[in-house]
Short mmCIF file of C-alpha atoms in Angstrom, two decimals:
data_model
loop_
_atom_site.label_atom_id
_atom_site.label_comp_id
_atom_site.label_asym_id
_atom_site.label_seq_id
_atom_site.Cartn_x
_atom_site.Cartn_y
_atom_site.Cartn_z
CA VAL V 19 -40.96 -16.06 42.47
CA ASP V 20 -41.58 -13.74 39.52
CA THR V 21 -38.82 -11.23 38.83
CA GLN V 22 -39.57 -8.26 36.61
CA VAL V 23 -36.54 -7.35 34.52
CA ASN V 24 -36.22 -4.11 32.55
CA LYS V 25 -33.42 -3.85 30.00
CA ALA V 26 -32.86 -0.97 27.60
CA GLU V 27 -30.94 -0.95 24.36
CA GLY V 28 -30.12 2.62 23.50
CA PRO V 29 -29.71 5.50 23.00
CA GLY V 30 -29.22 4.82 19.30
CA MET V 31 -31.55 3.45 16.65
CA PHE V 32 -30.49 2.55 13.12
CA ASN V 33 -33.14 2.22 10.41
CA ILE V 34 -32.83 0.90 6.86
CA PHE V 35 -35.84 0.83 4.56
CA ILE V 36 -37.01 0.18 1.02
CA GLU V 37 -40.14 2.09 0.16
CA ARG V 38 -42.34 2.64 -2.90
CA LEU V 39 -45.00 5.25 -3.59
CA MET V 40 -48.22 3.39 -4.38
CA THR V 41 -50.30 6.52 -5.16
CA ASP V 42 -49.78 10.27 -4.82
CA HIS V 43 -50.51 10.02 -1.09
CA TRP V 44 -49.66 6.44 0.01
CA SER V 45 -46.34 4.61 0.31
CA LEU V 46 -45.57 1.04 1.40
CA GLY V 47 -42.20 -0.33 2.40
CA LEU V 48 -40.06 -2.86 4.23
CA GLU V 49 -37.95 -1.74 7.16
CA SER V 50 -35.49 -2.97 9.75
CA GLU V 51 -34.88 -0.94 12.90
CA VAL V 52 -32.04 -1.90 15.24
CA GLY V 53 -31.45 -0.47 18.69
CA PHE V 54 -27.82 -0.11 19.78
CA ARG V 55 -25.79 0.94 22.78
CA LEU V 56 -22.42 2.67 22.54
CA GLY V 57 -20.59 1.71 25.71
CA PRO V 58 -19.84 -1.12 25.49
CA PHE V 59 -21.20 -1.43 21.96
CA SER V 60 -24.07 -3.90 21.56
CA ALA V 61 -27.10 -4.26 19.32
CA GLY V 62 -29.69 -6.60 20.74
CA ALA V 63 -33.17 -5.39 19.73
CA THR V 64 -34.50 -5.46 16.15
CA PHE V 65 -37.90 -4.61 14.70
CA ASN V 66 -38.41 -5.99 11.16
CA GLY V 67 -41.63 -5.44 9.26
CA VAL V 68 -43.73 -3.46 6.80
CA ALA V 69 -44.78 0.17 7.13
CA GLY V 70 -47.23 2.40 5.31
CA ARG V 71 -47.23 6.18 5.19
CA TYR V 72 -49.98 8.62 4.21
CA TYR V 73 -48.68 11.97 2.94
CA ILE V 74 -50.93 14.72 4.26
CA GLY V 75 -51.68 17.59 1.89
CA GLY V 76 -49.82 16.21 -1.09
CA GLY V 77 -47.51 13.42 -2.01
CA GLN V 78 -43.84 12.90 -1.50
CA GLN V 79 -41.54 14.38 -4.12
CA GLY V 80 -40.55 11.83 -6.75
CA MET V 81 -37.32 11.45 -8.64
CA VAL V 82 -36.74 14.12 -11.27
CA LYS V 83 -35.31 12.89 -14.57
CA PRO V 84 -34.33 15.69 -16.92
CA ALA V 85 -35.11 15.00 -20.58
CA GLY V 86 -32.12 16.07 -22.64
CA ASP V 87 -31.41 19.79 -22.49
CA SER V 88 -34.85 20.79 -21.24
CA PRO V 89 -34.94 22.63 -17.93
CA THR V 90 -36.24 20.77 -14.86
CA LEU V 91 -38.12 22.40 -11.99
CA LEU V 92 -37.66 20.91 -8.51
CA ILE V 93 -40.14 22.21 -5.96
CA ARG V 94 -38.76 21.98 -2.44
CA ARG V 95 -41.38 21.64 0.26
CA TRP V 96 -41.88 19.50 3.34
CA ALA V 97 -44.17 16.51 2.75
CA MET V 98 -45.73 15.62 6.13
CA PHE V 99 -46.83 12.03 6.77
CA ALA V 100 -48.50 9.77 9.32
CA GLY V 101 -48.26 6.01 9.19
CA ALA V 102 -48.32 2.62 10.84
CA GLY V 103 -46.25 -0.53 10.73
CA MET V 104 -46.22 -4.10 11.91
CA GLY V 105 -43.82 -7.02 11.95
CA VAL V 106 -41.67 -9.17 14.21
CA ALA V 107 -39.57 -7.84 17.09
CA ILE V 108 -36.64 -9.83 18.48
CA ALA V 109 -34.37 -8.93 21.40
CA ASP V 110 -31.43 -10.59 23.14
CA ILE V 111 -29.84 -8.06 25.48
CA SER V 112 -26.81 -9.02 27.57
CA ARG V 113 -25.12 -7.10 30.38
CA SER V 114 -22.07 -8.75 31.98
CA ASN V 115 -22.24 -6.85 35.31
CA ASP V 116 -26.00 -7.07 35.98
CA PHE V 117 -27.82 -9.35 38.42
CA VAL V 118 -29.82 -10.71 35.46
CA ARG V 119 -27.17 -11.01 32.77
CA ASN V 120 -29.41 -11.83 29.79
CA ALA V 121 -32.95 -10.81 28.79
CA SER V 122 -34.53 -12.02 25.57
CA GLY V 123 -37.91 -11.93 23.92
CA SER V 124 -39.79 -11.80 20.65
CA GLY V 125 -43.25 -11.10 19.37
CA VAL V 126 -45.48 -9.42 16.81
CA TYR V 127 -45.28 -5.62 17.05
CA THR V 128 -47.30 -2.69 15.80
CA SER V 129 -46.07 0.88 15.49
CA VAL V 130 -47.17 4.42 14.65
CA ARG V 131 -45.03 7.10 13.03
CA PHE V 132 -45.16 10.78 12.18
CA GLY V 133 -42.68 12.80 10.21
CA ALA V 134 -41.75 14.72 7.08
CA ASP V 135 -39.68 14.29 3.92
CA TYR V 136 -37.80 17.09 2.17
CA PRO V 137 -36.18 16.82 -1.29
CA LEU V 138 -32.50 17.81 -1.34
CA THR V 139 -31.72 17.14 -5.01
CA GLY V 140 -33.52 15.50 -7.90
CA ASN V 141 -32.88 12.01 -6.53
CA MET V 142 -32.07 12.48 -2.82
CA GLY V 143 -34.18 13.51 0.14
CA MET V 144 -34.09 14.00 3.89
CA ARG V 145 -36.49 12.40 6.39
CA VAL V 146 -37.23 13.22 10.02
CA GLU V 147 -39.52 10.81 11.83
CA MET V 148 -40.86 9.91 15.27
CA THR V 149 -41.72 6.22 15.71
CA SER V 150 -43.25 4.36 18.64
CA GLY V 151 -44.11 0.68 18.80
CA MET V 152 -44.64 -2.31 21.07
CA THR V 153 -45.22 -6.05 20.90
CA LEU V 154 -48.78 -7.33 21.11
CA MET V 155 -48.28 -11.09 21.35
CA SER V 156 -45.49 -13.14 22.87
CA GLN V 157 -45.09 -16.90 23.39
CA GLU V 158 -42.25 -16.82 25.95
CA SER V 159 -42.59 -18.01 29.49
CA PRO V 160 -42.43 -15.71 31.39
CA PRO V 161 -44.04 -13.31 28.88
CA SER V 162 -41.87 -10.52 27.50
CA LYS V 163 -42.82 -7.12 26.15
CA LEU V 164 -40.66 -5.19 23.72
CA SER V 165 -41.16 -1.52 22.95
CA MET V 166 -39.38 1.21 21.01
CA PHE V 167 -39.44 4.97 20.76
CA ALA V 168 -37.21 6.66 18.21
CA LEU V 169 -36.57 10.17 16.94
CA GLN V 170 -34.81 9.58 13.63
CA GLY V 171 -33.36 11.66 10.86
CA GLY V 172 -31.43 10.78 7.76
CA VAL V 173 -30.87 10.98 4.04
CA PHE V 174 -32.41 8.67 1.44
CA ARG V 175 -32.08 8.10 -2.30
CA TYR V 176 -34.84 7.69 -4.89
CA PHE V 177 -34.35 4.75 -7.28
#
């Protein structure tokens, strides 16, 4: 008998990333996205991989380094982007009061993202982003599918 089990880890999503501008319009980075639940607290789904972003209509603002006493001009504008990512997704979600107490899975995922960056200071910025992804391949028996949808916002620092 096949039993379909749906488990959700949410509503929160935490994202940490390291990213580098490759050209004026393209960036490439490593990221780790973790889904979490607040009551009771648990974090069982992670998406770890690489992501690229294409900045539409102009590149992301870079770090501004003032040279001595010379004035520095910081232009504040939204830098819109679209991108894609891929990597490995892993989940082990437990619920003590459910009929099926544990659901786990892993696989290769792909994702798409849309968003915008905005410079706050010379070396800090703000990002808002919508990300959606799902696993393409899985080796478990029975097969598992992992998916994510996140509306994220946060502050980042240029190094």
